[in-house]
Amino acid sequence: MSIATLFFILGILFIASCGIYVGRRIITQQTERKQTEAKLIESEDRYRSLVELSPKGILVYQDNKIVYANSAALSLFKSSNEHELLGKSLLDLVHPESKEELITNLQKVLNGEFVALHEYKFNTMNGETIFVEAVGSTIMFNGKPALMAIGSDITEKKNLQEQLNINEQRYKSLFEYHSDAVYSFDLDGKFTSANKACETISGYSPEDLINKKFTDFIFVDDLEKTINIFESTIKNGGSPQNHNIRLNHKNGKMIHLNVTSVPIIVDEQVVGIYGIAKDITEQIKNQAMIQHLAYHDYLTGLPNRNLLDNHLSKELDLTAYQNQKLAILFIDLDRFKAINDTFGHSVGDLLLKEVAKRLKSSVLEKDQVFRQGGDEFIVILDEADRTIAEKVAIRILSVLATPFSLNKSDLFISPSIGISLYSEDGESMETLIKHADFAMYQAKKAGKNTFRFYSNKETVDDINPLLMEMDLHKAIERQEFILHYQPKINLKTGKVIGAEALIRWNHPERGMIPPSQFIPIAEETGLIIPIGEWVLQEACMQQKKWMEQGFSNMVICVNLSARQFSQCQIVKTVKKVLEQTGLEPQYLELEITESMTMDIERTIVTLQELKKLGLLISIDDFGTGFSSLNYLKQFPVDTLKIDQSFVRELYNQTNDETIVKTIISMAHTLQLNVVAEGIETREQLVFLQQHLCDTAQGYFFSEPLPAKDWNQAFFTKMEEIIGTFGISQDTTKRMWMEETVRIARQELQDTLRRQQGLTIKYKKMDGKFVHTMCDGELLYRFGLIPEQVIGKELHEFIPAHLAQAKLPFYQKAWEGEENITYEAKINGIYYMAALSPLKKRGKVVEVIVSCSDITTLKETEKALRESQEMYQLVAENMTDLITIFDLQGKIKYASPSHQSVLGYPSSYYENYNSFSNLHPDDQSLYKHTFVSTIQSKQPCEIQYRIAIHEGGWKLFKVKLTPVLDNSGEVIHVIGVAKDILGTTIRNAD
């Protein structure tokens, strides 16, 4: 047989195997030999090119060896030339896993049996393993029977399929074993799927839920909201929703869920909803508990100062709007400290609880009782005038007069009550409370166990607020104010490092009036503004004088009132005073009280502007207010002053000791100085030194004195006190050195905690991997804290099966292997861990594990997989032909429907020229339309006929759609072909 005949036969068989209709005339008229030979000669070059340039590998196998291979076959087996491949047996190339199957199928083909398209594994000439999809048939070659095999490399496809299978298994595992409930609804709200966690959370098994409407399980009060959210998720193209709902558990209890609902979109239509529900019942309970603790006193259960501020502000607004009355009673228990000291704190606590109960029983339901702190209570009487307030005060005096039977003892307690009235005594919350407090002290002065109104005109001995206001105006004009200065002592060195300026009013008739009596009135009337500016001016002038006298290491401290601090001109006022007095700003410290920081945003702005001047800022009375520690980090302050009420009770109240130590430690962590005020005993001094307080002031050192008494002898006396009554200098230095190390360690720990990832250290001790350090933002997102990890093995803080999976990686790193990584998931967060062994003298002493969040990457992969699965689901259930072409018209993807409609598997068409199996008369129009689709970047429609495997043609209506990249360029074309007639056309024309 001639080579021309060979190529003709190969061409015929190749075209037949690809499903191209050769034409009934060529097949049926084999008897006309001469005419056939003429056509053979005429088309020899054409068929040679067809076989040689075929994208599919073609082999001829004869006498157990390869006798022919086209270029695609050489490329398939990575053969550099045909001599390298020719003469070899297929059994030498086939992979051992496919050898038996290949021998069986070769024998079947040689025996004339039909063998369908099949997959095999082969080894290439360079040793690679490939997957080949091949079909074979018998031919005559050089006058002898032979086998012709046509195959395609499907290695990449197999790898992708394997990866997809892995992804599907992971998705199934994620669905089935997710700790949160994962489910789906149809558009009627019926469950179409549910994982096992649904039963764990709700009590209802997947079988209980399938085909049931979600509305059957929702708590009735949340039903309308949940239905609205469901409709929002599926309407107008759908949008994800996140919300909290309450569900009826199967056991009858109510549970709280955080639900994320995502629309399932297919062909731009919402077909259902995916949902993930997290059980947040415990979280809601904890939040409610935290909320309660934040606004209620832990001991008595009464609302605390936080709730008081919130409640009173609203009450005042409502009272003003409705033009009503309101009364505030400030109650302080007389002799409570004596009871505490005599019977102990436990009895004192019981007494406070019983007092709270009696106070609540003394007022109407609409009225409120609050615990201010310590032994102080506040009662707000709604719609109460002076008469009602007096009746309630008398009732309280009466109910508290009855003895309290506690621990087999009858205890007697009495209250002193101060009363302020809205709007007679003020219109703001702070003013009314201050005035009630002032009135309470007047009640104590009157002998206790009584009450006083702030504006009581019948009290002869007290200064009437209106008269005091008139006198205050005259005091400014007559220069009746003076300043006294109290020294501030450095507890490390014993030296005087500053002085606090304290105002006194030398009244011409009443003598020296303390600030507690006139400052509240000055605040209310606004006179505090000129008074405060005078104090600032006078103190700065005095500080300048002391510096000129050689006392240059001091800082003068001036208190700002709430009214001053809120004044918009405060920064300009301070700047002006510094310029006028010539005092350098670093020698001035301004004190604000903790309660003045309630307006967080304004406080931060004002403090920042003041700091720009270069001065120092301290927060006074720290621990008595309610500012958030979170905001304290943002305040540009230098010093915290511990309120003297805590210092006064040191060694008497364990809680106060704890509070003082906590404030000192916290301040040092925030790199702030600490000043303790109110030092009156040596024991208080030593306690503060032992706990590393920076500075102290109080009567133990000196009472506030006028400037004329501040001389060299005074400074010498002050500096001797620490050496005489405090702890030794050596001990002080040692403790401060230890504190410096502690802070450095804490800063390192904070740095680790703030990192977005997670850093872990572990060692092998007694054959166990024990974690020695752990911190980082990712740890807390895992739902863990360092204390749960440090000193523990893996299985002690994560599930045993997860711990077991990580141990081999831990062991490899401990053995010194570098570049160990693994991926894992905790609490719904995917992360990657890199293990780095640390060596000393060639031996691993510990391993550092650095973890980073890869959840976003994993979610992207999941979304890609799900979109591919959805696309595949649509494609597999369509009778239309979906085809993806590259810009040269080669088929890159053919939907599974090609098999059922045309008779050839999808893989047959891969890398196949799209026009090759079209009717010859339709090819030109198709090529034109294909090019036009790319050039116009617009969809085009066309009809053409496609050959089918069983012979004949089918007529399709095809829509070609260009797919553009981000730059607007066409990257490929998608064709969707619909069978118009539904029948086969046997006539080629």
mmCIF file of C-alpha atoms in Angstrom, residues 484-695:
data_model
loop_
_atom_site.group_PDB
_atom_site.id
_atom_site.type_symbol
_atom_site.label_atom_id
_atom_site.label_comp_id
_atom_site.label_asym_id
_atom_site.label_seq_id
_atom_site.Cartn_x
_atom_site.Cartn_y
_atom_site.Cartn_z
ATOM 1 C CA HIS A 484 -2.565 78.533 99.627
ATOM 2 C CA TYR A 485 -0.105 75.974 98.260
ATOM 3 C CA GLN A 486 0.265 72.327 99.240
ATOM 4 C CA PRO A 487 3.587 70.654 98.400
ATOM 5 C CA LYS A 488 3.852 67.537 96.200
ATOM 6 C CA ILE A 489 6.645 65.160 97.250
ATOM 7 C CA ASN A 490 8.541 62.772 94.997
ATOM 8 C CA LEU A 491 8.346 59.410 96.807
ATOM 9 C CA LYS A 492 11.564 58.166 95.170
ATOM 10 C CA THR A 493 13.806 61.100 96.044
ATOM 11 C CA GLY A 494 11.901 62.841 98.844
ATOM 12 C CA LYS A 495 12.216 66.212 97.109
ATOM 13 C CA VAL A 496 9.487 68.793 96.611
ATOM 14 C CA ILE A 497 8.648 68.689 92.914
ATOM 15 C CA GLY A 498 5.537 70.826 92.814
ATOM 16 C CA ALA A 499 2.748 72.660 94.555
ATOM 17 C CA GLU A 500 -1.022 72.635 94.147
ATOM 18 C CA ALA A 501 -2.668 76.055 94.241
ATOM 19 C CA LEU A 502 -5.819 76.014 96.402
ATOM 20 C CA ILE A 503 -8.166 79.005 96.613
ATOM 21 C CA ARG A 504 -9.454 80.419 99.891
ATOM 22 C CA TRP A 505 -12.085 83.127 100.467
ATOM 23 C CA ASN A 506 -11.249 85.487 103.281
ATOM 24 C CA HIS A 507 -14.754 86.849 103.889
ATOM 25 C CA PRO A 508 -14.726 90.138 105.807
ATOM 26 C CA GLU A 509 -17.565 88.990 108.120
ATOM 27 C CA ARG A 510 -17.496 85.170 108.104
ATOM 28 C CA GLY A 511 -13.756 84.723 107.958
ATOM 29 C CA MET A 512 -12.095 81.971 105.892
ATOM 30 C CA ILE A 513 -14.746 80.165 103.757
ATOM 31 C CA PRO A 514 -13.661 76.790 102.286
ATOM 32 C CA PRO A 515 -14.019 76.160 98.554
ATOM 33 C CA SER A 516 -16.648 73.435 99.123
ATOM 34 C CA GLN A 517 -19.117 76.166 100.136
ATOM 35 C CA PHE A 518 -18.617 78.812 97.474
ATOM 36 C CA ILE A 519 -17.274 76.912 94.423
ATOM 37 C CA PRO A 520 -20.655 75.206 93.614
ATOM 38 C CA ILE A 521 -22.374 78.600 93.602
ATOM 39 C CA ALA A 522 -19.590 80.118 91.535
ATOM 40 C CA GLU A 523 -19.973 77.250 89.054
ATOM 41 C CA GLU A 524 -23.725 77.730 88.769
ATOM 42 C CA THR A 525 -23.613 81.494 88.368
ATOM 43 C CA GLY A 526 -20.654 81.550 85.983
ATOM 44 C CA LEU A 527 -18.508 83.546 88.394
ATOM 45 C CA ILE A 528 -16.076 80.610 88.306
ATOM 46 C CA ILE A 529 -14.747 81.923 84.988
ATOM 47 C CA PRO A 530 -13.226 85.183 86.312
ATOM 48 C CA ILE A 531 -12.316 83.494 89.610
ATOM 49 C CA GLY A 532 -10.559 80.663 87.782
ATOM 50 C CA GLU A 533 -8.643 83.070 85.558
ATOM 51 C CA TRP A 534 -7.505 84.988 88.639
ATOM 52 C CA VAL A 535 -6.269 81.731 90.257
ATOM 53 C CA LEU A 536 -4.354 80.787 87.115
ATOM 54 C CA GLN A 537 -2.762 84.236 86.831
ATOM 55 C CA GLU A 538 -1.814 84.380 90.516
ATOM 56 C CA ALA A 539 -0.382 80.836 90.606
ATOM 57 C CA CYS A 540 1.747 81.351 87.500
ATOM 58 C CA MET A 541 3.109 84.612 88.881
ATOM 59 C CA GLN A 542 4.038 82.865 92.150
ATOM 60 C CA GLN A 543 5.717 79.989 90.301
ATOM 61 C CA LYS A 544 7.771 82.520 88.348
ATOM 62 C CA LYS A 545 8.866 84.150 91.615
ATOM 63 C CA TRP A 546 9.906 80.812 93.139
ATOM 64 C CA MET A 547 11.967 80.003 90.070
ATOM 65 C CA GLU A 548 13.709 83.349 90.341
ATOM 66 C CA GLN A 549 14.472 82.471 93.992
ATOM 67 C CA GLY A 550 16.214 79.256 92.893
ATOM 68 C CA PHE A 551 13.344 76.721 93.344
ATOM 69 C CA SER A 552 13.441 75.784 89.685
ATOM 70 C CA ASN A 553 12.540 72.079 89.855
ATOM 71 C CA MET A 554 8.914 72.663 90.767
ATOM 72 C CA VAL A 555 5.705 72.570 88.751
ATOM 73 C CA ILE A 556 2.723 74.630 89.808
ATOM 74 C CA CYS A 557 -0.599 72.785 89.658
ATOM 75 C CA VAL A 558 -3.886 74.633 89.057
ATOM 76 C CA ASN A 559 -7.390 73.121 89.167
ATOM 77 C CA LEU A 560 -9.796 73.832 86.318
ATOM 78 C CA SER A 561 -13.491 73.775 87.114
ATOM 79 C CA ALA A 562 -16.015 72.036 84.855
ATOM 80 C CA ARG A 563 -17.346 75.425 83.715
ATOM 81 C CA GLN A 564 -13.846 76.641 82.881
ATOM 82 C CA PHE A 565 -12.926 73.507 80.984
ATOM 83 C CA SER A 566 -16.080 73.632 78.895
ATOM 84 C CA GLN A 567 -15.456 77.262 77.979
ATOM 85 C CA CYS A 568 -14.457 77.625 74.342
ATOM 86 C CA GLN A 569 -11.841 80.273 75.235
ATOM 87 C CA ILE A 570 -9.967 78.142 77.767
ATOM 88 C CA VAL A 571 -6.939 77.482 75.533
ATOM 89 C CA LYS A 572 -6.600 81.155 74.640
ATOM 90 C CA THR A 573 -6.948 82.116 78.319
ATOM 91 C CA VAL A 574 -4.147 79.780 79.397
ATOM 92 C CA LYS A 575 -1.904 80.935 76.569
ATOM 93 C CA LYS A 576 -2.515 84.577 77.470
ATOM 94 C CA VAL A 577 -1.674 83.990 81.154
ATOM 95 C CA LEU A 578 1.583 82.199 80.252
ATOM 96 C CA GLU A 579 2.596 85.066 78.000
ATOM 97 C CA GLN A 580 1.695 87.711 80.578
ATOM 98 C CA THR A 581 3.539 86.023 83.450
ATOM 99 C CA GLY A 582 6.502 84.832 81.360
ATOM 100 C CA LEU A 583 6.212 81.317 82.815
ATOM 101 C CA GLU A 584 7.474 78.547 80.588
ATOM 102 C CA PRO A 585 4.601 76.079 79.913
ATOM 103 C CA GLN A 586 6.447 72.972 81.162
ATOM 104 C CA TYR A 587 6.243 74.415 84.697
ATOM 105 C CA LEU A 588 2.425 74.566 84.664
ATOM 106 C CA GLU A 589 0.128 71.600 85.275
ATOM 107 C CA LEU A 590 -3.638 71.860 84.845
ATOM 108 C CA GLU A 591 -5.905 69.516 86.805
ATOM 109 C CA ILE A 592 -9.302 68.388 85.561
ATOM 110 C CA THR A 593 -11.647 66.049 87.414
ATOM 111 C CA GLU A 594 -12.626 62.669 86.012
ATOM 112 C CA SER A 595 -16.295 63.694 85.810
ATOM 113 C CA MET A 596 -15.377 66.549 83.450
ATOM 114 C CA THR A 597 -14.378 64.041 80.739
ATOM 115 C CA MET A 598 -17.912 62.812 80.020
ATOM 116 C CA ASP A 599 -18.015 64.545 76.620
ATOM 117 C CA ILE A 600 -15.259 62.339 75.230
ATOM 118 C CA GLU A 601 -14.802 63.924 71.822
ATOM 119 C CA ARG A 602 -14.682 67.478 73.118
ATOM 120 C CA THR A 603 -12.385 66.461 75.989
ATOM 121 C CA ILE A 604 -9.872 64.931 73.593
ATOM 122 C CA VAL A 605 -9.862 68.011 71.345
ATOM 123 C CA THR A 606 -9.507 70.470 74.238
ATOM 124 C CA LEU A 607 -6.738 68.486 75.924
ATOM 125 C CA GLN A 608 -4.836 68.185 72.665
ATOM 126 C CA GLU A 609 -5.009 71.948 72.158
ATOM 127 C CA LEU A 610 -3.770 72.542 75.703
ATOM 128 C CA LYS A 611 -0.935 70.029 75.254
ATOM 129 C CA LYS A 612 0.203 71.904 72.168
ATOM 130 C CA LEU A 613 1.052 74.799 74.492
ATOM 131 C CA GLY A 614 3.632 72.507 76.161
ATOM 132 C CA LEU A 615 2.071 72.303 79.616
ATOM 133 C CA LEU A 616 1.217 69.223 81.730
ATOM 134 C CA ILE A 617 -2.248 67.780 82.388
ATOM 135 C CA SER A 618 -3.481 65.621 85.256
ATOM 136 C CA ILE A 619 -6.812 63.967 86.062
ATOM 137 C CA ASP A 620 -7.850 64.693 89.635
ATOM 138 C CA ASP A 621 -10.000 62.482 91.918
ATOM 139 C CA PHE A 622 -9.322 59.501 89.685
ATOM 140 C CA GLY A 623 -11.352 56.424 90.587
ATOM 141 C CA THR A 624 -14.443 58.302 91.773
ATOM 142 C CA GLY A 625 -15.887 59.008 88.353
ATOM 143 C CA PHE A 626 -17.025 56.779 85.542
ATOM 144 C CA SER A 627 -14.907 57.589 82.520
ATOM 145 C CA SER A 628 -14.047 54.672 80.282
ATOM 146 C CA LEU A 629 -10.525 53.306 80.552
ATOM 147 C CA ASN A 630 -10.709 52.836 76.803
ATOM 148 C CA TYR A 631 -11.023 56.612 76.361
ATOM 149 C CA LEU A 632 -8.390 57.296 79.011
ATOM 150 C CA LYS A 633 -5.814 55.801 76.622
ATOM 151 C CA GLN A 634 -6.769 58.527 74.140
ATOM 152 C CA PHE A 635 -6.487 61.438 76.567
ATOM 153 C CA PRO A 636 -3.145 63.259 76.267
ATOM 154 C CA VAL A 637 -2.623 63.422 80.023
ATOM 155 C CA ASP A 638 0.549 63.091 82.071
ATOM 156 C CA THR A 639 -0.654 62.282 85.578
ATOM 157 C CA LEU A 640 -3.440 60.510 87.476
ATOM 158 C CA LYS A 641 -4.292 61.687 90.978
ATOM 159 C CA ILE A 642 -5.753 59.009 93.239
ATOM 160 C CA ASP A 643 -8.711 60.404 95.125
ATOM 161 C CA GLN A 644 -8.069 60.887 98.827
ATOM 162 C CA SER A 645 -11.148 58.812 99.740
ATOM 163 C CA PHE A 646 -9.241 55.675 98.650
ATOM 164 C CA VAL A 647 -6.037 56.730 100.411
ATOM 165 C CA ARG A 648 -7.899 57.544 103.602
ATOM 166 C CA GLU A 649 -9.261 53.988 103.912
ATOM 167 C CA LEU A 650 -5.978 52.171 103.249
ATOM 168 C CA TYR A 651 -5.512 49.367 105.829
ATOM 169 C CA ASN A 652 -9.220 49.735 106.660
ATOM 170 C CA GLN A 653 -10.829 48.744 103.372
ATOM 171 C CA THR A 654 -9.346 45.857 101.365
ATOM 172 C CA ASN A 655 -11.177 47.077 98.296
ATOM 173 C CA ASP A 656 -9.555 50.503 98.553
ATOM 174 C CA GLU A 657 -6.109 48.922 98.785
ATOM 175 C CA THR A 658 -6.845 46.932 95.637
ATOM 176 C CA ILE A 659 -8.138 50.014 93.835
ATOM 177 C CA VAL A 660 -5.048 52.056 94.704
ATOM 178 C CA LYS A 661 -2.654 49.308 93.595
ATOM 179 C CA THR A 662 -4.632 48.845 90.377
ATOM 180 C CA ILE A 663 -4.598 52.554 89.548
ATOM 181 C CA ILE A 664 -0.827 52.763 90.095
ATOM 182 C CA SER A 665 -0.123 49.699 87.968
ATOM 183 C CA MET A 666 -2.481 50.808 85.212
ATOM 184 C CA ALA A 667 -1.038 54.337 85.122
ATOM 185 C CA HIS A 668 2.518 53.045 84.841
ATOM 186 C CA THR A 669 1.457 50.716 82.042
ATOM 187 C CA LEU A 670 0.029 53.763 80.251
ATOM 188 C CA GLN A 671 3.287 55.617 81.048
ATOM 189 C CA LEU A 672 1.539 58.078 83.337
ATOM 190 C CA ASN A 673 2.696 59.461 86.674
ATOM 191 C CA VAL A 674 0.624 58.814 89.785
ATOM 192 C CA VAL A 675 -0.075 61.279 92.594
ATOM 193 C CA ALA A 676 -1.789 60.168 95.801
ATOM 194 C CA GLU A 677 -3.507 62.951 97.707
ATOM 195 C CA GLY A 678 -4.742 62.984 101.277
ATOM 196 C CA ILE A 679 -1.693 61.318 102.932
ATOM 197 C CA GLU A 680 -2.209 61.605 106.666
ATOM 198 C CA THR A 681 -0.278 58.702 108.222
ATOM 199 C CA ARG A 682 3.100 57.011 107.966
ATOM 200 C CA GLU A 683 1.366 53.724 107.115
ATOM 201 C CA GLN A 684 -0.244 55.321 104.073
ATOM 202 C CA LEU A 685 3.144 56.732 103.004
ATOM 203 C CA VAL A 686 4.887 53.344 103.262
ATOM 204 C CA PHE A 687 2.054 51.556 101.462
ATOM 205 C CA LEU A 688 2.279 53.995 98.542
ATOM 206 C CA GLN A 689 6.073 53.681 98.391
ATOM 207 C CA GLN A 690 5.868 49.893 98.435
ATOM 208 C CA HIS A 691 3.484 49.983 95.506
ATOM 209 C CA LEU A 692 5.571 52.493 93.556
ATOM 210 C CA CYS A 693 3.388 55.551 93.643
ATOM 211 C CA ASP A 694 5.381 58.445 92.095
ATOM 212 C CA THR A 695 4.219 61.435 94.105
#
